mmCIF file of C-alpha atoms in Angstrom:
data_model
loop_
_atom_site.group_PDB
_atom_site.id
_atom_site.type_symbol
_atom_site.label_atom_id
_atom_site.label_comp_id
_atom_site.label_asym_id
_atom_site.label_seq_id
_atom_site.Cartn_x
_atom_site.Cartn_y
_atom_site.Cartn_z
ATOM 1 C CA MET R 1 74.842 -31.544 11.426
ATOM 2 C CA ALA R 2 75.799 -28.892 13.889
ATOM 3 C CA SER R 3 74.395 -28.786 17.305
ATOM 4 C CA HIS R 4 75.959 -25.483 18.145
ATOM 5 C CA ASN R 5 72.742 -23.728 15.788
ATOM 6 C CA PRO R 6 69.849 -25.154 15.820
ATOM 7 C CA HIS R 7 68.157 -22.713 12.914
ATOM 8 C CA ARG R 8 71.019 -23.959 10.314
ATOM 9 C CA VAL R 9 70.420 -27.292 8.988
ATOM 10 C CA TYR R 10 74.768 -28.164 7.318
ATOM 11 C CA ILE R 11 73.995 -29.958 3.821
ATOM 12 C CA PRO R 12 76.619 -31.744 1.758
ATOM 13 C CA THR R 13 78.104 -28.952 -0.549
ATOM 14 C CA ASN R 14 77.031 -31.509 -3.445
ATOM 15 C CA ALA R 15 73.686 -30.861 -2.825
ATOM 16 C CA ARG R 16 71.676 -30.170 -6.009
ATOM 17 C CA SER R 17 68.913 -26.946 -6.653
ATOM 18 C CA ASN R 18 65.790 -26.252 -9.064
ATOM 19 C CA GLN R 19 63.126 -23.973 -9.523
ATOM 20 C CA TYR R 20 60.734 -24.123 -11.818
ATOM 21 C CA LEU R 21 57.422 -21.833 -12.019
ATOM 22 C CA LEU R 22 53.866 -23.631 -13.242
ATOM 23 C CA ALA R 23 51.507 -21.432 -14.800
ATOM 24 C CA GLU R 24 48.369 -22.835 -15.883
ATOM 25 C CA ILE R 25 45.059 -21.423 -17.802
ATOM 26 C CA LYS R 26 42.171 -22.925 -18.005
ATOM 27 C CA PRO R 27 40.791 -22.159 -21.528
ATOM 28 C CA ASP R 28 36.887 -21.995 -22.176
ATOM 29 C CA ALA R 29 35.100 -22.884 -25.328
ATOM 30 C CA ALA R 30 34.970 -18.830 -26.062
ATOM 31 C CA PHE R 31 38.706 -18.948 -26.033
ATOM 32 C CA TYR R 32 39.334 -21.728 -28.608
ATOM 33 C CA ALA R 33 37.055 -19.958 -31.062
ATOM 34 C CA GLN R 34 39.275 -17.137 -31.531
ATOM 35 C CA PHE R 35 42.095 -19.466 -33.181
ATOM 36 C CA ALA R 36 41.495 -21.084 -36.735
ATOM 37 C CA SER R 37 42.304 -24.561 -35.336
ATOM 38 C CA VAL R 38 43.011 -26.352 -32.025
ATOM 39 C CA THR R 39 46.865 -26.383 -33.889
ATOM 40 C CA ASP R 40 46.252 -22.790 -34.897
ATOM 41 C CA CYS R 41 45.749 -22.006 -31.321
ATOM 42 C CA TYR R 42 48.977 -23.744 -29.670
ATOM 43 C CA GLN R 43 51.789 -21.972 -32.418
ATOM 44 C CA GLN R 44 50.154 -18.566 -32.096
ATOM 45 C CA LEU R 45 49.953 -19.022 -27.820
ATOM 46 C CA ALA R 46 53.610 -20.226 -28.403
ATOM 47 C CA GLN R 47 55.017 -17.693 -30.370
ATOM 48 C CA GLN R 48 54.381 -15.412 -28.212
ATOM 49 C CA LEU R 49 55.696 -16.764 -25.478
ATOM 50 C CA PHE R 50 59.014 -17.293 -26.745
ATOM 51 C CA GLY R 51 59.122 -14.304 -28.434
ATOM 52 C CA LEU R 52 58.522 -12.755 -24.732
ATOM 53 C CA MET R 53 60.695 -15.566 -22.848
ATOM 54 C CA THR R 54 63.845 -13.752 -25.184
ATOM 55 C CA GLN R 55 62.403 -10.038 -23.658
ATOM 56 C CA TYR R 56 61.939 -11.009 -19.910
ATOM 57 C CA GLU R 57 66.102 -12.866 -20.052
ATOM 58 C CA LEU R 58 64.288 -16.781 -19.127
ATOM 59 C CA ARG R 59 66.277 -19.167 -20.816
ATOM 60 C CA ASN R 60 63.810 -22.475 -20.487
ATOM 61 C CA VAL R 61 60.427 -22.600 -20.987
ATOM 62 C CA GLN R 62 58.415 -25.210 -22.197
ATOM 63 C CA LEU R 63 55.202 -24.869 -23.388
ATOM 64 C CA ILE R 64 51.987 -28.215 -22.647
ATOM 65 C CA ALA R 65 49.068 -28.808 -24.343
ATOM 66 C CA ASN R 66 48.076 -32.075 -23.793
ATOM 67 C CA ASP R 67 46.930 -31.849 -20.086
ATOM 68 C CA LYS R 68 50.256 -34.019 -18.689
ATOM 69 C CA LEU R 69 51.447 -33.167 -15.550
ATOM 70 C CA PRO R 70 55.491 -31.435 -15.534
ATOM 71 C CA VAL R 71 58.067 -33.224 -13.369
ATOM 72 C CA VAL R 72 61.274 -31.568 -12.809
ATOM 73 C CA ARG R 73 64.912 -33.857 -12.190
ATOM 74 C CA PHE R 74 68.746 -32.465 -11.983
ATOM 75 C CA HIS R 75 70.692 -34.430 -14.785
ATOM 76 C CA GLU R 76 73.647 -34.141 -16.596
ATOM 77 C CA GLU R 77 72.311 -34.064 -19.873
ATOM 78 C CA ALA R 78 69.055 -32.717 -21.030
ATOM 79 C CA TYR R 79 66.118 -34.999 -22.254
ATOM 80 C CA THR R 80 62.540 -35.075 -21.730
ATOM 81 C CA LEU R 81 60.382 -38.032 -21.623
ATOM 82 C CA GLN R 82 56.306 -38.815 -22.033
ATOM 83 C CA THR R 83 54.322 -41.452 -20.483
ATOM 84 C CA GLU R 84 50.082 -41.422 -20.284
ATOM 85 C CA LYS R 85 50.514 -39.248 -17.509
ATOM 86 C CA GLN R 86 53.282 -37.231 -17.121
ATOM 87 C CA ILE R 87 55.930 -35.217 -18.273
ATOM 88 C CA LEU R 88 59.628 -35.664 -17.691
ATOM 89 C CA PHE R 89 62.346 -32.458 -17.728
ATOM 90 C CA PHE R 90 65.845 -33.720 -17.068
ATOM 91 C CA TYR R 91 67.996 -30.643 -17.090
ATOM 92 C CA ASN R 92 71.575 -29.207 -15.266
ATOM 93 C CA PRO R 93 70.149 -25.420 -14.602
ATOM 94 C CA LYS R 94 74.397 -24.126 -15.114
ATOM 95 C CA TYR R 95 73.821 -25.488 -18.596
ATOM 96 C CA HIS R 96 70.797 -26.645 -20.638
ATOM 97 C CA GLU R 97 68.492 -23.779 -22.394
ATOM 98 C CA GLY R 98 65.686 -24.186 -24.287
ATOM 99 C CA GLN R 99 62.113 -24.450 -25.308
ATOM 100 C CA GLY R 100 59.264 -26.441 -26.599
ATOM 101 C CA VAL R 101 55.754 -27.304 -27.083
ATOM 102 C CA PHE R 102 54.287 -30.835 -25.876
ATOM 103 C CA THR R 103 50.602 -31.371 -28.005
ATOM 104 C CA THR R 104 48.175 -33.876 -28.975
ATOM 105 C CA PRO R 105 47.290 -34.094 -32.563
ATOM 106 C CA ASP R 106 43.604 -32.889 -32.483
ATOM 107 C CA TYR R 107 43.713 -32.519 -28.823
ATOM 108 C CA GLN R 108 42.092 -29.978 -27.379
ATOM 109 C CA ALA R 109 43.653 -29.724 -23.557
ATOM 110 C CA ARG R 110 41.286 -28.565 -20.655
ATOM 111 C CA LYS R 111 44.754 -26.904 -18.813
ATOM 112 C CA LEU R 112 47.211 -24.459 -20.585
ATOM 113 C CA ARG R 113 50.311 -25.556 -18.740
ATOM 114 C CA VAL R 114 53.801 -23.206 -19.388
ATOM 115 C CA VAL R 115 56.583 -24.816 -17.457
ATOM 116 C CA PHE R 116 59.485 -22.029 -16.807
ATOM 117 C CA LEU R 117 63.046 -23.668 -15.379
ATOM 118 C CA ALA R 118 64.969 -21.822 -13.327
ATOM 119 C CA THR R 119 68.961 -21.792 -14.477
ATOM 120 C CA GLY R 120 72.348 -20.321 -14.050
ATOM 121 C CA GLU R 121 74.356 -21.326 -10.884
ATOM 122 C CA GLU R 122 73.058 -19.549 -7.420
ATOM 123 C CA LEU R 123 69.393 -20.984 -8.183
ATOM 124 C CA ARG R 124 68.407 -19.925 -4.193
ATOM 125 C CA SER R 125 70.045 -16.215 -3.622
ATOM 126 C CA GLN R 126 68.204 -15.375 -7.093
ATOM 127 C CA ALA R 127 64.914 -17.025 -6.836
ATOM 128 C CA ALA R 128 62.814 -13.744 -6.054
ATOM 129 C CA VAL R 129 64.371 -12.326 -9.154
ATOM 130 C CA PHE R 130 63.826 -15.566 -11.546
ATOM 131 C CA HIS R 131 60.079 -15.327 -9.850
ATOM 132 C CA SER R 132 59.772 -11.478 -10.986
ATOM 133 C CA LYS R 133 60.839 -12.058 -14.270
ATOM 134 C CA VAL R 134 58.114 -14.629 -15.265
ATOM 135 C CA VAL R 135 55.363 -12.254 -13.076
ATOM 136 C CA GLN R 136 56.380 -9.284 -15.491
ATOM 137 C CA LEU R 137 55.658 -12.222 -18.549
ATOM 138 C CA LEU R 138 52.575 -13.621 -17.620
ATOM 139 C CA THR R 139 51.714 -10.431 -16.591
ATOM 140 C CA THR R 140 52.149 -9.087 -20.121
ATOM 141 C CA TRP R 141 50.804 -12.083 -21.938
ATOM 142 C CA GLN R 142 47.703 -12.137 -19.896
ATOM 143 C CA GLN R 143 47.112 -9.335 -21.963
ATOM 144 C CA GLN R 144 47.526 -10.705 -25.567
ATOM 145 C CA LEU R 145 45.210 -14.337 -24.874
ATOM 146 C CA PRO R 146 41.170 -13.865 -25.638
ATOM 147 C CA GLY R 147 39.282 -13.031 -23.053
ATOM 148 C CA LYS R 148 42.707 -12.133 -20.799
ATOM 149 C CA PRO R 149 41.831 -15.502 -18.598
ATOM 150 C CA ALA R 150 43.145 -15.950 -14.577
ATOM 151 C CA ILE R 151 46.631 -17.887 -14.469
ATOM 152 C CA LYS R 152 47.145 -20.204 -11.279
ATOM 153 C CA LEU R 153 51.071 -19.633 -10.489
ATOM 154 C CA ARG R 154 52.947 -22.231 -8.836
ATOM 155 C CA ASP R 155 56.630 -21.774 -7.713
ATOM 156 C CA HIS R 156 58.509 -25.097 -6.659
ATOM 157 C CA GLN R 157 61.593 -25.267 -5.386
ATOM 158 C CA GLN R 158 63.547 -28.291 -3.870
ATOM 159 C CA LEU R 159 66.979 -29.146 -3.037
ATOM 160 C CA SER R 160 68.094 -32.135 -2.980
ATOM 161 C CA TYR R 161 71.315 -34.657 -1.166
ATOM 162 C CA ASP R 162 71.795 -37.913 0.074
ATOM 163 C CA LEU R 163 71.796 -37.970 3.976
ATOM 164 C CA PHE R 164 74.728 -40.568 4.149
ATOM 165 C CA ALA R 165 76.806 -38.001 1.382
ATOM 166 C CA LYS R 166 79.385 -37.799 4.497
ATOM 167 C CA SER R 167 79.821 -41.743 4.838
ATOM 168 C CA LYS R 168 80.550 -41.336 1.343
ATOM 169 C CA GLY R 169 83.551 -38.747 1.714
ATOM 170 C CA TYR R 170 81.908 -35.604 0.801
ATOM 171 C CA LYS R 171 83.021 -34.371 4.398
ATOM 172 C CA GLU R 172 81.912 -30.101 3.091
ATOM 173 C CA SER R 173 78.725 -29.068 4.332
ATOM 174 C CA TYR R 174 77.144 -25.425 4.174
ATOM 175 C CA GLY R 175 74.588 -24.021 6.692
ATOM 176 C CA TYR R 176 71.668 -23.471 5.395
ATOM 177 C CA LYS R 177 68.252 -22.086 7.578
ATOM 178 C CA LEU R 178 65.764 -22.054 4.441
ATOM 179 C CA ARG R 179 63.607 -19.400 5.014
ATOM 180 C CA GLY R 180 60.085 -19.188 4.133
ATOM 181 C CA LEU R 181 59.514 -17.945 0.238
ATOM 182 C CA TYR R 182 56.889 -15.456 1.520
ATOM 183 C CA PRO R 183 59.569 -13.949 3.987
ATOM 184 C CA ARG R 184 62.692 -14.371 1.829
ATOM 185 C CA TYR R 185 60.798 -12.955 -1.457
ATOM 186 C CA LYS R 186 60.043 -10.126 0.545
ATOM 187 C CA ALA R 187 63.060 -9.239 1.955
ATOM 188 C CA ARG R 188 65.168 -9.378 -2.333
ATOM 189 C CA HIS R 189 61.645 -6.755 -2.886
ATOM 190 C CA CYS R 190 59.253 -9.221 -4.744
ATOM 191 C CA ALA R 191 55.634 -9.477 -3.814
ATOM 192 C CA LEU R 192 53.919 -11.705 -3.114
ATOM 193 C CA PRO R 193 49.905 -11.394 -2.766
ATOM 194 C CA ASP R 194 48.752 -11.889 1.035
ATOM 195 C CA ASP R 195 45.864 -14.646 -0.320
ATOM 196 C CA HIS R 196 48.826 -17.110 -0.862
ATOM 197 C CA SER R 197 49.390 -21.538 -0.308
ATOM 198 C CA GLU R 198 52.667 -22.127 1.129
ATOM 199 C CA ILE R 199 53.274 -26.152 1.732
ATOM 200 C CA THR R 200 57.168 -27.045 2.725
ATOM 201 C CA TYR R 201 58.169 -30.543 3.210
ATOM 202 C CA VAL R 202 60.751 -33.465 2.910
ATOM 203 C CA THR R 203 60.306 -36.339 1.057
ATOM 204 C CA VAL R 204 62.498 -40.057 0.857
ATOM 205 C CA THR R 205 62.475 -42.896 -1.354
ATOM 206 C CA LEU R 206 63.876 -45.940 0.426
ATOM 207 C CA PRO R 207 64.769 -48.631 -1.548
ATOM 208 C CA LEU R 208 63.376 -51.793 -0.722
ATOM 209 C CA THR R 209 66.518 -54.146 -1.636
ATOM 210 C CA ARG R 210 66.603 -57.422 -0.512
ATOM 211 C CA ASN R 211 67.625 -57.682 2.793
ATOM 212 C CA ILE R 212 64.157 -55.261 4.013
ATOM 213 C CA LYS R 213 62.820 -58.224 2.473
ATOM 214 C CA GLN R 214 63.812 -60.544 3.943
ATOM 215 C CA HIS R 215 63.570 -59.358 7.205
ATOM 216 C CA PHE R 216 59.803 -58.130 7.568
ATOM 217 C CA LEU R 217 58.405 -60.887 4.439
ATOM 218 C CA ALA R 218 58.232 -64.718 4.703
ATOM 219 C CA ALA R 219 59.979 -66.972 1.628
ATOM 220 C CA GLY R 220 56.782 -67.356 -1.059
ATOM 221 C CA THR R 221 54.330 -65.468 0.994
ATOM 222 C CA ALA R 222 51.690 -63.491 -0.996
ATOM 223 C CA ASP R 223 51.103 -61.144 1.716
ATOM 224 C CA PHE R 224 53.241 -57.862 2.084
ATOM 225 C CA SER R 225 51.309 -55.978 4.684
ATOM 226 C CA PRO R 226 53.911 -56.788 7.776
ATOM 227 C CA LEU R 227 56.424 -55.468 5.564
ATOM 228 C CA TYR R 228 54.629 -52.166 5.120
ATOM 229 C CA GLN R 229 52.868 -51.895 8.168
ATOM 230 C CA GLN R 230 56.551 -52.298 10.235
ATOM 231 C CA LEU R 231 57.954 -50.005 7.727
ATOM 232 C CA GLU R 232 55.455 -47.324 8.389
ATOM 233 C CA GLN R 233 55.507 -47.971 11.992
ATOM 234 C CA GLN R 234 59.380 -47.620 12.192
ATOM 235 C CA PHE R 235 58.633 -44.332 10.456
ATOM 236 C CA SER R 236 56.435 -42.867 12.487
ATOM 237 C CA GLN R 237 58.223 -44.069 15.480
ATOM 238 C CA ALA R 238 61.479 -42.436 14.479
ATOM 239 C CA CYS R 239 59.870 -38.967 14.273
ATOM 240 C CA ALA R 240 57.578 -39.135 17.269
ATOM 241 C CA GLY R 241 58.230 -36.980 19.457
ATOM 242 C CA LYS R 242 60.353 -34.273 17.346
ATOM 243 C CA LYS R 243 56.833 -32.666 15.999
ATOM 244 C CA LEU R 244 56.847 -34.256 12.590
ATOM 245 C CA ASP R 245 52.936 -34.727 13.258
ATOM 246 C CA ARG R 246 51.993 -34.435 9.440
ATOM 247 C CA LEU R 247 53.333 -37.907 7.270
ATOM 248 C CA ALA R 248 52.855 -40.190 4.543
ATOM 249 C CA VAL R 249 53.733 -43.579 3.235
ATOM 250 C CA VAL R 250 52.888 -44.149 -0.294
ATOM 251 C CA ALA R 251 53.624 -47.676 -1.444
ATOM 252 C CA ASN R 252 51.311 -48.936 -4.129
ATOM 253 C CA GLY R 253 53.458 -48.577 -6.969
ATOM 254 C CA LEU R 254 52.731 -44.619 -8.160
ATOM 255 C CA ILE R 255 54.882 -40.991 -8.327
ATOM 256 C CA PRO R 256 53.933 -39.185 -4.959
ATOM 257 C CA VAL R 257 52.623 -35.111 -5.670
ATOM 258 C CA VAL R 258 52.597 -33.444 -2.454
ATOM 259 C CA ARG R 259 49.559 -30.646 -2.799
ATOM 260 C CA SER R 260 47.967 -27.386 -0.136
ATOM 261 C CA SER R 261 44.518 -29.074 0.068
ATOM 262 C CA LYS R 262 43.530 -24.909 -0.623
ATOM 263 C CA TRP R 263 44.326 -25.919 -4.343
ATOM 264 C CA ASP R 264 44.241 -29.992 -4.651
ATOM 265 C CA GLN R 265 42.724 -32.840 -3.052
ATOM 266 C CA ILE R 266 43.810 -36.293 -2.465
ATOM 267 C CA GLU R 267 43.181 -39.115 -5.858
ATOM 268 C CA ASN R 268 44.780 -40.534 -8.175
ATOM 269 C CA ASN R 269 45.482 -41.841 -11.646
ATOM 270 C CA ARG R 270 47.745 -44.807 -13.156
ATOM 271 C CA GLU R 271 50.339 -43.492 -12.187
ATOM 272 C CA LEU R 272 50.705 -40.554 -9.980
ATOM 273 C CA GLN R 273 49.133 -40.391 -6.128
ATOM 274 C CA LYS R 274 48.048 -37.137 -4.864
ATOM 275 C CA ILE R 275 48.468 -36.071 -1.166
ATOM 276 C CA SER R 276 46.408 -33.154 0.016
ATOM 277 C CA PHE R 277 47.777 -31.087 3.602
ATOM 278 C CA ASN R 278 46.319 -28.538 5.278
ATOM 279 C CA PRO R 279 49.595 -27.204 6.577
ATOM 280 C CA ASP R 280 47.940 -25.056 9.163
ATOM 281 C CA CYS R 281 46.278 -27.617 10.702
ATOM 282 C CA THR R 282 47.432 -28.917 13.711
ATOM 283 C CA ALA R 283 45.872 -32.143 14.098
ATOM 284 C CA GLN R 284 48.346 -35.376 14.094
ATOM 285 C CA GLN R 285 48.369 -37.281 10.569
ATOM 286 C CA LEU R 286 49.416 -40.110 8.710
ATOM 287 C CA LEU R 287 48.428 -41.252 5.385
ATOM 288 C CA SER R 288 48.849 -44.941 3.969
ATOM 289 C CA PHE R 289 48.531 -45.685 0.263
ATOM 290 C CA TRP R 290 49.838 -49.853 -0.412
ATOM 291 C CA GLN R 291 48.390 -53.273 -1.078
ATOM 292 C CA ALA R 292 48.470 -55.823 0.648
ATOM 293 C CA ASP R 293 49.070 -58.508 -2.395
ATOM 294 C CA LYS R 294 51.254 -56.188 -4.586
ATOM 295 C CA LEU R 295 54.861 -55.511 -3.838
ATOM 296 C CA VAL R 296 56.670 -52.564 -4.771
ATOM 297 C CA GLU R 297 60.687 -51.382 -5.480
ATOM 298 C CA SER R 298 60.225 -48.572 -2.907
ATOM 299 C CA MET R 299 58.619 -46.717 -1.098
ATOM 300 C CA HIS R 300 58.228 -43.239 -0.757
ATOM 301 C CA PHE R 301 58.061 -41.599 2.864
ATOM 302 C CA ILE R 302 56.718 -37.501 2.861
ATOM 303 C CA ILE R 303 57.025 -35.272 6.009
ATOM 304 C CA VAL R 304 55.872 -32.238 5.787
ATOM 305 C CA ALA R 305 56.312 -28.880 8.340
ATOM 306 C CA ASP R 306 53.523 -26.946 9.896
ATOM 307 C CA LYS R 307 52.897 -23.250 9.851
ATOM 308 C CA ASP R 308 54.972 -23.480 12.908
ATOM 309 C CA ASP R 309 58.167 -24.996 11.838
ATOM 310 C CA ASN R 310 58.264 -21.500 9.523
ATOM 311 C CA THR R 311 60.408 -19.438 12.424
ATOM 312 C CA GLU R 312 61.990 -16.332 12.554
ATOM 313 C CA PHE R 313 64.905 -18.160 11.277
ATOM 314 C CA GLY R 314 63.151 -19.679 8.432
ATOM 315 C CA TYR R 315 62.405 -24.410 8.176
ATOM 316 C CA GLY R 316 66.445 -24.768 9.874
ATOM 317 C CA ARG R 317 65.039 -26.277 12.945
ATOM 318 C CA PHE R 318 62.768 -28.379 11.438
ATOM 319 C CA MET R 319 65.179 -29.886 9.133
ATOM 320 C CA ASN R 320 67.340 -30.953 12.042
ATOM 321 C CA GLN R 321 64.294 -32.729 13.131
ATOM 322 C CA VAL R 322 63.911 -34.353 10.099
ATOM 323 C CA GLU R 323 67.216 -35.737 9.020
ATOM 324 C CA GLU R 324 67.696 -37.282 13.435
ATOM 325 C CA ALA R 325 63.773 -38.894 12.661
ATOM 326 C CA LEU R 326 65.766 -40.341 9.134
ATOM 327 C CA ARG R 327 68.782 -41.474 10.960
ATOM 328 C CA SER R 328 67.292 -43.024 13.347
ATOM 329 C CA PHE R 329 65.024 -45.001 10.995
ATOM 330 C CA ALA R 330 67.862 -46.110 8.615
ATOM 331 C CA ARG R 331 69.648 -47.342 11.698
ATOM 332 C CA GLN R 332 66.713 -49.758 12.696
ATOM 333 C CA LEU R 333 66.884 -50.528 9.041
ATOM 334 C CA GLU R 334 70.669 -51.290 9.118
ATOM 335 C CA ILE R 335 70.898 -49.395 5.651
ATOM 336 C CA PRO R 336 75.078 -49.525 4.604
ATOM 337 C CA GLY R 337 75.045 -45.652 4.323
ATOM 338 C CA GLU R 338 78.595 -45.981 2.704
ATOM 339 C CA ARG R 339 76.738 -48.053 -0.349
ATOM 340 C CA GLN R 340 73.346 -46.915 -0.227
ATOM 341 C CA ASP R 341 72.194 -43.892 -1.396
ATOM 342 C CA LEU R 342 69.112 -42.460 0.748
ATOM 343 C CA ILE R 343 67.274 -39.066 -1.354
ATOM 344 C CA VAL R 344 66.349 -36.161 0.649
ATOM 345 C CA ARG R 345 64.842 -33.564 -1.085
ATOM 346 C CA PHE R 346 63.463 -30.541 0.785
ATOM 347 C CA TYR R 347 60.396 -28.685 -1.379
ATOM 348 C CA GLN R 348 58.895 -24.954 -0.641
ATOM 349 C CA HIS R 349 56.187 -24.871 -2.493
ATOM 350 C CA ILE R 350 54.283 -21.449 -2.985
ATOM 351 C CA SER R 351 50.805 -20.739 -5.063
ATOM 352 C CA TYR R 352 47.996 -17.548 -6.067
ATOM 353 C CA LEU R 353 46.347 -16.263 -8.134
ATOM 354 C CA LEU R 354 46.966 -13.570 -10.693
ATOM 355 C CA PRO R 355 43.546 -12.970 -11.703
ATOM 356 C CA ALA R 356 41.414 -11.990 -14.672
ATOM 357 C CA ALA R 357 42.990 -9.071 -16.302
#
């Protein structure tokens, strides 16, 4: 991290970037009544979508009609995994294109979701262009849908890297300002509505290694609360004094999903822990999700930016504070950076509604 410019964060050049847009429609009975069957409905919608994706030069579009939540991750090989609650898309934006339909026989979805996966090499610089193309497609598609329903649109962008990349020999870095989505899109002539919700946050996943367990837990114990309490306290202390006041710790075996409280509330299911924050609220917040009798393989730590962290320069200063806190946390735990990864994921989300036509 370079100290000469506090508004830039220096991230390893082997960092990975992802972007996808998620469109959601809530079809009612009148919507489904326009089709001969549920199967016919999804087939027709897919035909419409895949025809439009060619028109608007979009190369990776997936229709989800089984009420599962999409999760997107970088991978050198393209493949998809389904669990009871999730569909995981693994792909490399440089090379992987595709189209798919995910349904369950005789199942009528409560929500129809369309995932638009960004493709190409310069995802961040081309993000506004990609967003505009998706909006154009959705606006056209909306006119073809029964009742021309409202569409909720979420733009998800992610930058991920190993905090210890330099310890492993990756010396080169690039300085990012990490501008907020709204001003970044506006500067590139991609208009977003004033009524929108934006949330920016960081997650880091800490494997609970043998050394960490032995340090905090007595041999043979069935009470794991000392482990979780100590790690939570050390994480909180590492963030103290750095204006990092909206924190969460997830150690219940569920995958954290961070959302704005404008759209979603705190809830969970058998796989996912949904966490809601109000980025406009300046009050300190620490949310904890763990069970004293359940030992998990890893813990997730979350730091959410507030509106003041989005300066005229971007989130660079915020990320420098986050990195400083995470390095302090790692030093307390004596994590060997040359042998262990600590993956930092910087997320930017923006959500808004395309009203019914």
